[in-house]
């Protein structure tokens, strides 16, 4: 196992130490065994630290000189099976650089960010032609805002209600939310959440769900406030207002583990390009989204 970063607090340090470097607010970590002493490798900075992160994170000198070829070579040298891209939202060049490096190295990709990678027809075609698996886009957290919001939409539709308006506001205090406080960086997150609501059966969703604030003292705690209005029997009104409070990082950890397993299993089965069906459970914006219940069935079918 290996990892890449640009932060001078992380590059060159063993994973076990880089996990708790200053800007990180997550509190629980998995055990890595012998891999925990592997050093974090430098990656090209590109647009990784554009926006508010640039005031907080200083790039390591080695990262300023790193190239896409270095990343591809490191993936080959470490005999990587799957590359997980967990870069800041909006870092379009850096995210695409990692996808390109993985393609060159023949390594499957999990794009946990909302950047269009698996949804980009050209990138998809290149992975397919090269026989490399490509999973994404934008991780769907285990019990997160999107999972809860889309499950309630599915429930209301299954009960025959006519959906009205909805919104989903999210605040948090980790570096992801700091980065997302910049509207130039958060656009793809809004688009991705809209894709998930659309796949659940809701229309008129542009701009109604997304990150809406950075509150530093919340650290890794994320709060979601959502509302769904609908019309029921004899025109009666139904309105659900909810608040969800979760720890953001562990909420993604199990899904990332499942995405890595899916990437490896798909590669071992000789698949290439995107994996429809099974991907819909793990990502908000796969090329072909599905309602939660159908996505779960497709995932379990793949896993069995
Ligand atoms: N619950 C979740 O954590 C969750 C759920 C769904 C999607 N995501 C997505 O995952 C992505 C990462 O979220 P996060 O909370 O881990 O963010 P984070 O801010 O904690 O981590 C981003 C990391 O990327 C590094 N980085 C910046 N530029 C880089 C470059 N060019 N090369 C290599 N590393 C670089 C930063 O130094 C930092 O360590 C975001 O796009 C987010 O939307 C996260």
Coordinates of C-alpha atoms and ligand atoms in Angstrom, one line a residue:
X1 CA 0.0 0.0 0.0
X2 CA 1.1 3.6 -0.6
X3 CA -0.4 7.1 -0.5
X4 CA 0.2 10.4 -2.2
X5 CA -0.2 13.9 -0.9
X6 CA 1.2 17.4 -1.4
X7 CA 1.0 18.7 2.2
X8 CA 4.5 19.3 3.7
X9 CA 3.0 17.9 7.0
X10 CA 2.4 14.6 5.4
X11 CA 4.8 14.0 2.4
X12 CA 7.8 11.9 3.4
X13 CA 6.3 10.9 6.8
X14 CA 5.0 7.4 7.6
X15 CA 1.3 6.8 7.1
X16 CA 0.9 6.2 10.8
X17 CA 2.1 9.8 11.5
X18 CA 0.6 11.5 8.4
X19 CA -2.9 10.3 9.6
X20 CA -2.8 12.7 12.5
X21 CA -1.1 15.7 10.8
X22 CA -2.4 19.1 11.9
X23 CA -5.3 19.9 9.5
X24 CA -6.9 16.4 10.0
X25 CA -9.9 16.4 12.3
X26 CA -10.9 12.7 12.0
X27 CA -10.6 10.9 15.3
X28 CA -10.7 7.1 14.5
X29 CA -8.3 5.3 12.2
X30 CA -7.9 1.7 10.9
X31 CA -4.8 -0.4 11.7
X32 CA -2.5 -0.8 8.7
X33 CA 0.0 -3.3 10.1
X34 CA 3.3 -3.2 8.3
X35 CA 2.0 -0.7 5.8
X36 CA 1.7 1.9 8.5
X37 CA 5.4 2.8 8.2
X38 CA 5.2 3.3 4.4
X39 CA 6.1 7.0 3.6
X40 CA 3.6 9.3 2.0
X41 CA 4.8 10.0 -1.6
X42 CA 4.7 13.5 -3.2
X43 CA 2.2 14.2 -6.0
X44 CA 2.0 17.2 -8.5
X45 CA 0.1 20.0 -6.7
X46 CA -1.7 21.4 -9.8
X47 CA -5.0 22.9 -8.6
X48 CA -5.1 20.7 -5.4
X49 CA -4.7 23.6 -3.0
X50 CA -6.6 26.3 -4.9
X51 CA -9.2 28.1 -2.8
X52 CA -9.3 28.3 1.0
X53 CA -7.0 25.2 1.4
X54 CA -4.1 27.2 0.0
X55 CA -4.2 29.4 3.2
X56 CA -4.0 26.3 5.5
X57 CA -1.8 23.7 3.6
X58 CA 1.8 24.4 2.5
X59 CA 3.0 22.3 -0.4
X60 CA 6.1 20.1 0.2
X61 CA 9.1 21.0 -2.0
X62 CA 9.1 17.5 -3.5
X63 CA 5.4 17.9 -4.5
X64 CA 6.3 21.0 -6.6
X65 CA 8.6 18.8 -8.7
X66 CA 6.5 15.7 -8.9
X67 CA 5.0 14.6 -12.2
X68 CA 2.2 12.3 -13.5
X69 CA 4.9 9.9 -14.6
X70 CA 6.3 9.7 -11.1
X71 CA 2.8 8.8 -9.8
X72 CA 2.3 6.1 -12.5
X73 CA 5.7 4.6 -11.8
X74 CA 5.1 4.5 -8.0
X75 CA 1.8 2.7 -8.7
X76 CA 3.6 0.1 -10.8
X77 CA 6.5 -0.2 -8.3
X78 CA 4.1 -0.8 -5.4
X79 CA 2.1 -3.3 -7.5
X80 CA -1.1 -1.3 -6.7
X81 CA -4.4 -3.0 -7.6
X82 CA -6.7 0.1 -6.9
X83 CA -6.1 3.8 -6.7
X84 CA -8.6 5.7 -4.5
X85 CA -8.8 9.4 -5.5
X86 CA -9.9 11.5 -2.4
X87 CA -8.7 14.9 -3.5
X88 CA -10.4 18.2 -2.6
X89 CA -13.6 18.8 -4.6
X90 CA -13.0 21.1 -7.5
X91 CA -9.3 20.1 -8.0
X92 CA -10.2 19.1 -11.5
X93 CA -6.6 19.0 -13.0
X94 CA -5.1 17.1 -10.1
X95 CA -8.0 14.5 -10.1
X96 CA -7.7 14.0 -13.8
X97 CA -3.9 13.7 -13.5
X98 CA -4.4 10.8 -11.0
X99 CA -6.9 9.1 -13.3
X100 CA -4.4 9.4 -16.1
X101 CA -1.5 8.0 -14.0
X102 CA -3.6 5.0 -13.0
X103 CA -4.6 4.4 -16.6
X104 CA -1.0 4.5 -17.7
X105 CA -0.1 2.0 -14.8
X106 CA -3.1 -0.2 -15.6
X107 CA -4.5 0.3 -12.0
X108 CA -8.2 0.4 -11.3
X109 CA -9.6 3.8 -10.1
X110 CA -12.1 4.7 -7.4
X111 CA -13.0 8.3 -7.8
X112 CA -14.5 9.4 -4.5
X113 CA -14.7 13.0 -5.6
X114 CA -17.6 14.6 -7.5
X115 CA -15.4 15.5 -10.4
X116 CA -16.7 14.0 -13.7
X117 CA -14.4 11.0 -14.3
X118 CA -16.5 7.9 -14.6
X119 CA -19.2 10.1 -16.1
X120 CA -16.8 11.5 -18.7
X121 CA -17.4 9.5 -21.9
X122 CA -13.9 10.0 -23.2
X123 CA -12.2 8.9 -20.0
X124 CA -14.6 6.0 -19.8
X125 CA -13.8 4.9 -23.3
X126 CA -10.0 5.0 -22.6
X127 CA -10.3 2.9 -19.5
X128 CA -12.6 0.4 -21.3
X129 CA -10.1 0.1 -24.3
X130 CA -7.2 -0.3 -21.9
X131 CA -9.0 -3.1 -19.9
X132 CA -8.9 -1.1 -16.7
X133 CA -11.8 -0.7 -14.2
X134 CA -13.1 2.8 -13.4
X135 CA -15.5 3.4 -10.5
X136 CA -17.1 6.7 -9.5
X137 CA -18.1 9.4 -9.2
X138 CA -18.5 10.9 -5.7
X139 CA -18.7 8.5 -2.8
X140 CA -22.2 8.0 -1.3
X141 CA -21.5 8.0 2.4
X142 CA -22.9 5.1 4.5
X143 CA -25.7 6.8 6.3
X144 CA -25.2 10.4 5.0
X145 CA -27.4 13.2 3.7
X146 CA -27.8 11.7 0.2
X147 CA -28.5 8.2 1.5
X148 CA -31.2 9.4 3.9
X149 CA -32.7 12.0 1.5
X150 CA -33.0 9.6 -1.5
X151 CA -34.3 6.8 0.8
X152 CA -37.2 9.1 1.9
X153 CA -37.9 10.1 -1.6
X154 CA -38.1 6.5 -2.6
X155 CA -40.4 5.8 0.3
X156 CA -42.8 8.6 -0.6
X157 CA -42.9 7.6 -4.2
X158 CA -43.6 4.0 -3.3
X159 CA -46.6 5.2 -1.2
X160 CA -47.9 7.0 -4.3
X161 CA -47.2 10.6 -3.0
X162 CA -46.6 13.4 -5.5
X163 CA -43.3 15.1 -4.7
X164 CA -43.2 18.8 -4.3
X165 CA -40.1 20.9 -3.3
X166 CA -37.1 19.8 -1.4
X167 CA -33.8 21.1 0.0
X168 CA -30.7 19.7 1.7
X169 CA -28.3 22.0 3.6
X170 CA -25.0 20.7 5.0
X171 CA -22.5 22.2 7.3
X172 CA -19.3 20.9 8.9
X173 CA -15.9 21.9 10.2
X174 CA -13.3 19.7 8.5
X175 CA -11.0 20.6 5.5
X176 CA -13.5 19.2 3.1
X177 CA -16.1 21.8 4.3
X178 CA -13.5 24.5 4.3
X179 CA -12.7 23.8 0.7
X180 CA -16.4 23.6 -0.2
X181 CA -17.1 27.0 1.3
X182 CA -15.6 28.4 -1.9
X183 CA -18.5 28.4 -4.4
X184 CA -15.9 27.9 -7.3
X185 CA -14.9 24.6 -5.7
X186 CA -18.3 23.3 -4.6
X187 CA -20.1 23.4 -8.0
X188 CA -19.5 19.8 -8.8
X189 CA -20.8 18.7 -5.4
X190 CA -24.1 20.5 -6.0
X191 CA -24.3 18.8 -9.5
X192 CA -23.5 15.4 -8.0
X193 CA -26.1 15.6 -5.3
X194 CA -28.7 16.7 -7.9
X195 CA -27.8 13.6 -9.9
X196 CA -28.5 11.4 -6.9
X197 CA -31.9 13.1 -6.2
X198 CA -32.8 12.7 -9.9
X199 CA -31.9 9.0 -9.9
X200 CA -34.2 8.6 -6.8
X201 CA -37.1 10.0 -8.9
X202 CA -37.1 13.7 -8.0
X203 CA -37.1 16.4 -10.6
X204 CA -36.4 20.2 -10.2
X205 CA -33.3 19.5 -8.1
X206 CA -30.6 21.8 -9.5
X207 CA -29.0 23.8 -6.7
X208 CA -31.2 22.5 -3.9
X209 CA -28.8 20.1 -2.2
X210 CA -25.1 20.8 -1.3
X211 CA -22.6 22.1 1.2
X212 CA -23.8 25.3 2.6
X213 CA -21.3 26.4 5.3
X214 CA -18.0 25.9 7.1
X215 CA -18.3 26.0 11.0
X216 CA -14.8 25.3 12.3
X217 CA -15.6 24.1 15.8
X218 CA -17.8 21.3 14.3
X219 CA -14.5 19.7 13.2
X220 CA -15.4 16.2 11.7
X221 CA -19.0 16.5 12.7
X222 CA -21.4 17.1 9.8
X223 CA -24.9 18.4 10.2
X224 CA -27.6 18.0 7.5
X225 CA -30.9 19.8 7.5
X226 CA -33.3 18.6 4.9
X227 CA -36.9 19.1 3.9
X228 CA -39.2 17.2 1.5
X229 CA -42.8 18.4 0.7
X230 CA -45.3 16.1 -1.0
X231 CA -49.0 15.8 -1.7
X232 CA -50.9 12.7 -0.5
X233 CA -54.5 11.3 -0.4
X234 CA -57.2 13.9 -1.3
X235 CA -54.6 16.6 -1.7
X236 CA -53.4 16.4 1.9
X237 CA -49.9 17.8 2.5
X238 CA -47.0 15.8 3.9
X239 CA -43.8 17.6 4.9
X240 CA -40.7 15.9 6.4
X241 CA -38.1 18.1 8.1
X242 CA -35.0 16.3 9.3
X243 CA -31.7 16.9 11.0
X244 CA -28.9 14.3 10.6
X245 CA -25.7 14.5 12.7
X246 CA -22.8 12.2 11.8
X247 CA -19.1 12.0 12.0
X248 CA -18.0 12.6 8.4
X249 CA -14.8 10.6 7.9
X250 CA -15.9 7.2 9.3
X251 CA -19.1 7.5 7.4
X252 CA -17.0 7.3 4.2
X253 CA -14.5 4.7 5.4
X254 CA -16.6 1.5 5.0
X255 CA -17.9 2.6 1.6
X256 CA -14.3 3.2 0.4
X257 CA -13.4 -0.3 1.6
X258 CA -16.3 -1.7 -0.4
X259 CA -15.4 0.3 -3.5
X260 CA -11.8 -1.0 -3.3
X261 CA -13.2 -4.6 -3.0
X262 CA -15.5 -3.9 -6.0
X263 CA -12.5 -2.5 -8.0
X264 CA -10.3 -5.5 -7.3
X265 CA -13.1 -8.1 -7.8
X266 CA -14.2 -6.5 -11.1
X267 CA -10.5 -6.5 -12.3
X268 CA -10.1 -10.2 -11.3
X269 CA -13.3 -11.0 -13.2
X270 CA -11.8 -9.4 -16.4
X271 CA -14.2 -6.5 -16.4
X272 CA -13.1 -3.1 -17.6
X273 CA -14.5 0.5 -17.7
X274 CA -17.3 1.4 -15.4
X275 CA -19.3 -1.3 -13.5
X276 CA -23.0 -0.4 -13.8
X277 CA -25.5 -1.6 -11.2
X278 CA -23.0 -2.3 -8.3
X279 CA -21.5 1.2 -8.6
X280 CA -24.9 2.8 -7.9
X281 CA -24.9 1.8 -4.3
X282 CA -21.4 3.2 -3.6
X283 CA -21.5 6.5 -5.5
X284 CA -23.8 9.5 -5.8
X285 CA -23.1 10.1 -9.5
X286 CA -22.3 6.8 -11.3
X287 CA -22.8 7.0 -15.1
X288 CA -26.2 5.2 -14.5
X289 CA -27.8 6.0 -11.1
X290 CA -30.4 3.8 -9.5
X291 CA -32.8 4.2 -6.5
X292 CA -31.3 2.7 -3.3
X293 CA -33.3 -0.5 -3.3
X294 CA -32.4 -1.4 -6.9
X295 CA -28.7 -0.4 -6.3
X296 CA -28.5 -2.6 -3.2
X297 CA -29.9 -5.6 -5.2
X298 CA -27.4 -5.0 -8.0
X299 CA -24.5 -4.7 -5.5
X300 CA -25.5 -7.9 -3.7
X301 CA -25.9 -9.8 -7.0
X302 CA -22.4 -8.7 -8.0
X303 CA -21.0 -9.7 -4.6
X304 CA -22.6 -13.2 -4.5
Ligands
LIG1 N1 -17.6 11.6 4.1 C1 -16.6 11.9 3.3 O1 -15.4 12.0 3.7 C2 -16.8 12.0 1.8 C3 -18.0 11.5 1.2 C4 -18.2 11.6 -0.2 C5 -17.2 12.2 -1.0 N2 -16.1 12.7 -0.4 C6 -15.1 13.4 -1.3 O2 -13.8 12.9 -1.0 C7 -12.9 14.0 -1.3 C8 -11.9 14.2 -0.2 O3 -12.6 14.5 1.0 P1 -11.8 14.6 2.4 O4 -12.7 14.9 3.4 O5 -10.9 13.4 2.5 O6 -10.9 15.9 2.1 P2 -9.5 16.3 2.9 O7 -9.5 17.8 2.7 O8 -9.5 15.7 4.3 O9 -8.4 15.6 2.1 C9 -7.9 16.0 0.8 C10 -6.4 15.7 0.7 O10 -6.0 15.9 -0.6 C11 -4.7 16.4 -0.5 N3 -4.3 17.0 -1.8 C12 -4.6 18.2 -2.3 N4 -4.1 18.3 -3.5 C13 -3.5 17.2 -3.8 C14 -2.7 16.7 -5.0 N5 -2.6 17.4 -6.0 N6 -2.3 15.4 -4.9 C15 -2.4 14.6 -3.8 N7 -3.1 15.0 -2.7 C16 -3.6 16.3 -2.7 C17 -4.8 17.4 0.7 O11 -3.5 17.8 1.2 C18 -5.6 16.5 1.7 O12 -4.7 15.7 2.4 C19 -13.7 15.3 -1.6 O13 -13.9 15.5 -3.0 C20 -15.1 14.9 -1.0 O14 -16.2 15.6 -1.6 C21 -15.8 12.6 0.9

